[in-house]
Amino acid sequence: MASPFLVIVLGPHAGITLVNLLGACSSLLIFLQVFRQVEYKKVALLLVPAMLMTIPGAWVAARVDGPWLSIGIAVMVILALVSSFLIRNLPAAQGKPMAIGAGAISGFMSVTAGVSGTAIAGYAVASRWPQAKFAISVQLYFLVLSSTSLLAKGGLPHLHWTQWVACFGAMLVGILLGNYLAPKIPAKYSRAFVVLIAFGGAISLMAEGIIALLGH
């Protein structure tokens, strides 16, 4: 949801790197509360291909021009959102090949577009992974993958200290507000809100990339 907007403000490289950093931090805060309940074997099966795919993902992100990368990020976000609806209709699918494929796609998209969750959520739906157990276990997945994506891209974005304070302050407020509102708002409404905002950000980012290309 956040990656298109951060890319618009900071550019493709710094924006996605910041998404990875904030994702790692928020997942760490949640993981520390639930680490005893994590299904470590399932997470490991997803993480190995995901971590490997951050390497070619970082190579692509470093060599694609700014406007083209912005358009690519927007397309990946839109495809991820659309696929999240289609996946619900898939029959149950078990086995290692699907887990490896989902992890690989997620890892590549994490480092290039900051959108690692959709492929894993799709795997959870298709494999009938219970939602409560998935929501707990995926915190470790996001923590490790986001950290690996940061290493693959070569470090942190260069921001002013006031921007760092604003980012982490907003993240903490978001976590607290989310915990407060989650039981009060029906899931279908919150999900619809997230999808609409993400679509809007992706379309805006795509428009910005196209305008930048036309201006050259």
Short mmCIF file of C-alpha atoms in Angstrom, two decimals:
data_model
loop_
_atom_site.label_atom_id
_atom_site.label_comp_id
_atom_site.label_asym_id
_atom_site.label_seq_id
_atom_site.Cartn_x
_atom_site.Cartn_y
_atom_site.Cartn_z
CA MET A 1 0.00 0.00 0.00
CA ALA A 2 2.73 2.47 0.97
CA SER A 3 5.37 1.71 -1.65
CA PRO A 4 3.92 3.72 -4.60
CA PHE A 5 3.58 6.84 -2.45
CA LEU A 6 7.09 6.58 -1.01
CA VAL A 7 8.47 6.07 -4.53
CA ILE A 8 6.68 9.23 -5.68
CA VAL A 9 8.20 11.23 -2.81
CA LEU A 10 11.71 9.73 -2.64
CA GLY A 11 12.28 8.01 -6.00
CA PRO A 12 12.39 4.29 -6.83
CA HIS A 13 15.57 3.31 -5.00
CA ALA A 14 15.19 5.26 -1.77
CA GLY A 15 11.42 4.72 -1.64
CA ILE A 16 11.57 0.92 -1.90
CA THR A 17 14.55 0.74 0.45
CA LEU A 18 12.56 2.70 3.04
CA VAL A 19 9.60 0.34 2.56
CA ASN A 20 11.90 -2.61 3.26
CA LEU A 21 13.36 -0.94 6.36
CA LEU A 22 10.02 0.05 7.88
CA GLY A 23 8.61 -3.38 7.04
CA ALA A 24 11.47 -5.07 8.88
CA CYS A 25 11.03 -2.83 11.92
CA SER A 26 7.25 -3.26 12.18
CA SER A 27 7.53 -7.04 11.72
CA LEU A 28 10.21 -7.20 14.43
CA LEU A 29 7.95 -5.41 16.91
CA ILE A 30 5.15 -7.91 16.23
CA PHE A 31 7.43 -10.97 16.02
CA LEU A 32 8.80 -10.31 19.51
CA GLN A 33 5.27 -10.72 20.84
CA VAL A 34 4.40 -13.96 18.99
CA PHE A 35 7.71 -15.78 18.33
CA ARG A 36 6.69 -18.86 20.34
CA GLN A 37 3.75 -19.51 17.99
CA VAL A 38 5.61 -19.18 14.66
CA GLU A 39 5.59 -22.22 12.33
CA TYR A 40 9.30 -22.11 11.60
CA LYS A 41 9.48 -24.99 9.11
CA LYS A 42 6.85 -23.47 6.82
CA VAL A 43 8.52 -20.07 7.00
CA ALA A 44 11.93 -21.56 6.14
CA LEU A 45 10.54 -23.24 3.02
CA LEU A 46 9.32 -19.85 1.77
CA LEU A 47 12.32 -17.84 2.89
CA VAL A 48 15.11 -19.73 1.12
CA PRO A 49 13.89 -19.03 -2.47
CA ALA A 50 12.75 -15.55 -1.45
CA MET A 51 16.19 -14.59 -0.15
CA LEU A 52 17.90 -16.00 -3.24
CA MET A 53 15.65 -13.96 -5.55
CA THR A 54 16.57 -10.70 -3.86
CA ILE A 55 19.92 -10.89 -5.66
CA PRO A 56 18.59 -10.72 -9.26
CA GLY A 57 15.90 -8.33 -8.02
CA ALA A 58 18.52 -5.92 -6.70
CA TRP A 59 20.45 -6.22 -9.99
CA VAL A 60 17.34 -5.26 -11.97
CA ALA A 61 16.48 -2.38 -9.62
CA ALA A 62 20.01 -0.95 -9.92
CA ARG A 63 20.09 -1.04 -13.74
CA VAL A 64 16.63 0.10 -14.79
CA ASP A 65 16.19 3.85 -15.35
CA GLY A 66 14.12 5.85 -12.86
CA PRO A 67 10.93 6.41 -14.91
CA TRP A 68 10.93 2.85 -16.24
CA LEU A 69 11.45 1.44 -12.76
CA SER A 70 8.60 3.61 -11.44
CA ILE A 71 6.30 2.26 -14.15
CA GLY A 72 7.46 -1.29 -13.44
CA ILE A 73 6.78 -0.88 -9.72
CA ALA A 74 3.29 0.46 -10.48
CA VAL A 75 2.55 -2.48 -12.79
CA MET A 76 3.76 -5.00 -10.20
CA VAL A 77 1.59 -3.42 -7.51
CA ILE A 78 -1.49 -3.51 -9.76
CA LEU A 79 -0.83 -7.12 -10.81
CA ALA A 80 -0.33 -8.11 -7.19
CA LEU A 81 -3.65 -6.54 -6.21
CA VAL A 82 -5.54 -8.13 -9.10
CA SER A 83 -4.02 -11.55 -8.47
CA SER A 84 -5.05 -11.39 -4.82
CA PHE A 85 -8.68 -11.52 -5.97
CA LEU A 86 -8.13 -14.30 -8.52
CA ILE A 87 -6.23 -16.52 -6.08
CA ARG A 88 -9.28 -16.88 -3.86
CA ASN A 89 -10.91 -19.06 -6.51
CA LEU A 90 -8.02 -21.53 -6.80
CA PRO A 91 -8.47 -25.09 -5.51
CA ALA A 92 -6.43 -26.16 -2.53
CA ALA A 93 -2.79 -26.66 -3.47
CA GLN A 94 -0.20 -28.34 -1.28
CA GLY A 95 3.44 -29.29 -1.73
CA LYS A 96 6.86 -27.71 -1.90
CA PRO A 97 6.83 -26.47 -5.55
CA MET A 98 4.08 -23.93 -4.87
CA ALA A 99 5.79 -22.72 -1.69
CA ILE A 100 9.10 -22.32 -3.52
CA GLY A 101 7.44 -20.45 -6.39
CA ALA A 102 5.54 -18.13 -4.07
CA GLY A 103 8.69 -17.38 -2.09
CA ALA A 104 10.71 -16.66 -5.24
CA ILE A 105 8.12 -14.24 -6.62
CA SER A 106 7.77 -12.55 -3.25
CA GLY A 107 11.53 -12.11 -2.87
CA PHE A 108 11.94 -10.57 -6.32
CA MET A 109 9.05 -8.16 -5.78
CA SER A 110 10.26 -7.22 -2.31
CA VAL A 111 13.52 -5.74 -3.53
CA THR A 112 12.19 -4.27 -6.79
CA ALA A 113 8.75 -2.99 -5.78
CA GLY A 114 8.44 -3.32 -2.01
CA VAL A 115 5.43 -5.64 -2.49
CA SER A 116 6.30 -9.02 -1.00
CA GLY A 117 3.07 -9.89 0.77
CA THR A 118 0.68 -10.73 -2.06
CA ALA A 119 2.45 -13.85 -3.34
CA ILE A 120 2.76 -15.21 0.21
CA ALA A 121 -0.85 -14.37 1.03
CA GLY A 122 -1.88 -16.16 -2.17
CA TYR A 123 0.09 -19.22 -1.13
CA ALA A 124 -1.57 -19.13 2.29
CA VAL A 125 -5.03 -19.06 0.70
CA ALA A 126 -4.30 -21.76 -1.87
CA SER A 127 -2.63 -24.08 0.66
CA ARG A 128 -5.34 -23.51 3.25
CA TRP A 129 -2.89 -22.18 5.82
CA PRO A 130 -5.11 -21.12 8.79
CA GLN A 131 -5.31 -17.33 8.86
CA ALA A 132 -4.39 -16.93 12.53
CA LYS A 133 -1.27 -19.11 12.22
CA PHE A 134 -0.29 -17.48 8.93
CA ALA A 135 -0.62 -13.94 10.35
CA ILE A 136 1.73 -14.89 13.19
CA SER A 137 4.29 -16.80 11.14
CA VAL A 138 4.49 -14.26 8.33
CA GLN A 139 6.01 -11.67 10.69
CA LEU A 140 9.26 -13.65 10.79
CA TYR A 141 9.12 -14.02 7.00
CA PHE A 142 8.76 -10.27 6.43
CA LEU A 143 11.43 -9.48 9.02
CA VAL A 144 14.07 -11.70 7.38
CA LEU A 145 13.11 -10.91 3.78
CA SER A 146 13.02 -7.15 4.31
CA SER A 147 16.42 -7.29 6.01
CA THR A 148 17.81 -9.39 3.14
CA SER A 149 16.39 -6.93 0.61
CA LEU A 150 18.18 -4.08 2.39
CA LEU A 151 21.48 -5.97 2.25
CA ALA A 152 20.98 -6.81 -1.42
CA LYS A 153 20.41 -3.15 -2.25
CA GLY A 154 23.49 -2.03 -0.33
CA GLY A 155 22.21 -0.25 2.74
CA LEU A 156 19.84 2.44 3.94
CA PRO A 157 18.37 5.41 2.06
CA HIS A 158 19.93 8.82 2.68
CA LEU A 159 17.35 10.85 4.57
CA HIS A 160 17.49 13.90 6.81
CA TRP A 161 17.14 13.10 10.51
CA THR A 162 13.76 14.82 10.59
CA GLN A 163 12.54 12.46 7.86
CA TRP A 164 13.73 9.46 9.88
CA VAL A 165 11.88 10.71 12.94
CA ALA A 166 8.73 11.34 10.90
CA CYS A 167 8.86 7.88 9.28
CA PHE A 168 9.33 5.92 12.48
CA GLY A 169 6.84 8.09 14.33
CA ALA A 170 4.24 7.48 11.62
CA MET A 171 4.96 3.75 11.69
CA LEU A 172 4.41 3.54 15.46
CA VAL A 173 1.23 5.60 15.23
CA GLY A 174 0.04 3.31 12.43
CA ILE A 175 0.65 0.17 14.50
CA LEU A 176 -1.14 1.59 17.54
CA LEU A 177 -4.03 2.95 15.47
CA GLY A 178 -4.32 -0.36 13.60
CA ASN A 179 -4.46 -2.33 16.85
CA TYR A 180 -7.17 0.00 18.14
CA LEU A 181 -9.31 0.04 14.99
CA ALA A 182 -8.92 -3.61 13.93
CA PRO A 183 -11.67 -4.97 16.19
CA LYS A 184 -13.97 -2.02 15.44
CA ILE A 185 -13.96 -2.05 11.61
CA PRO A 186 -15.27 -5.05 9.62
CA ALA A 187 -12.47 -6.76 7.69
CA LYS A 188 -14.19 -6.29 4.30
CA TYR A 189 -14.24 -2.51 4.73
CA SER A 190 -10.63 -2.19 5.87
CA ARG A 191 -9.54 -4.50 3.04
CA ALA A 192 -11.45 -2.44 0.48
CA PHE A 193 -9.87 0.76 1.82
CA VAL A 194 -6.35 -0.65 1.55
CA VAL A 195 -6.95 -1.90 -2.00
CA LEU A 196 -8.38 1.44 -3.17
CA ILE A 197 -5.49 3.41 -1.68
CA ALA A 198 -2.92 1.03 -3.15
CA PHE A 199 -4.55 1.20 -6.60
CA GLY A 200 -4.61 4.99 -6.41
CA GLY A 201 -0.95 5.15 -5.48
CA ALA A 202 0.07 2.73 -8.23
CA ILE A 203 -1.86 4.65 -10.91
CA SER A 204 -0.35 7.94 -9.71
CA LEU A 205 3.13 6.45 -9.81
CA MET A 206 2.58 5.08 -13.30
CA ALA A 207 1.35 8.46 -14.51
CA GLU A 208 4.41 10.16 -13.03
CA GLY A 209 6.73 7.69 -14.76
CA ILE A 210 5.00 8.13 -18.13
CA ILE A 211 5.10 11.93 -17.84
CA ALA A 212 8.82 11.78 -16.98
CA LEU A 213 9.47 9.63 -20.06
CA LEU A 214 7.52 11.95 -22.32
CA GLY A 215 9.44 14.92 -20.95
CA HIS A 216 12.82 13.48 -21.95
#
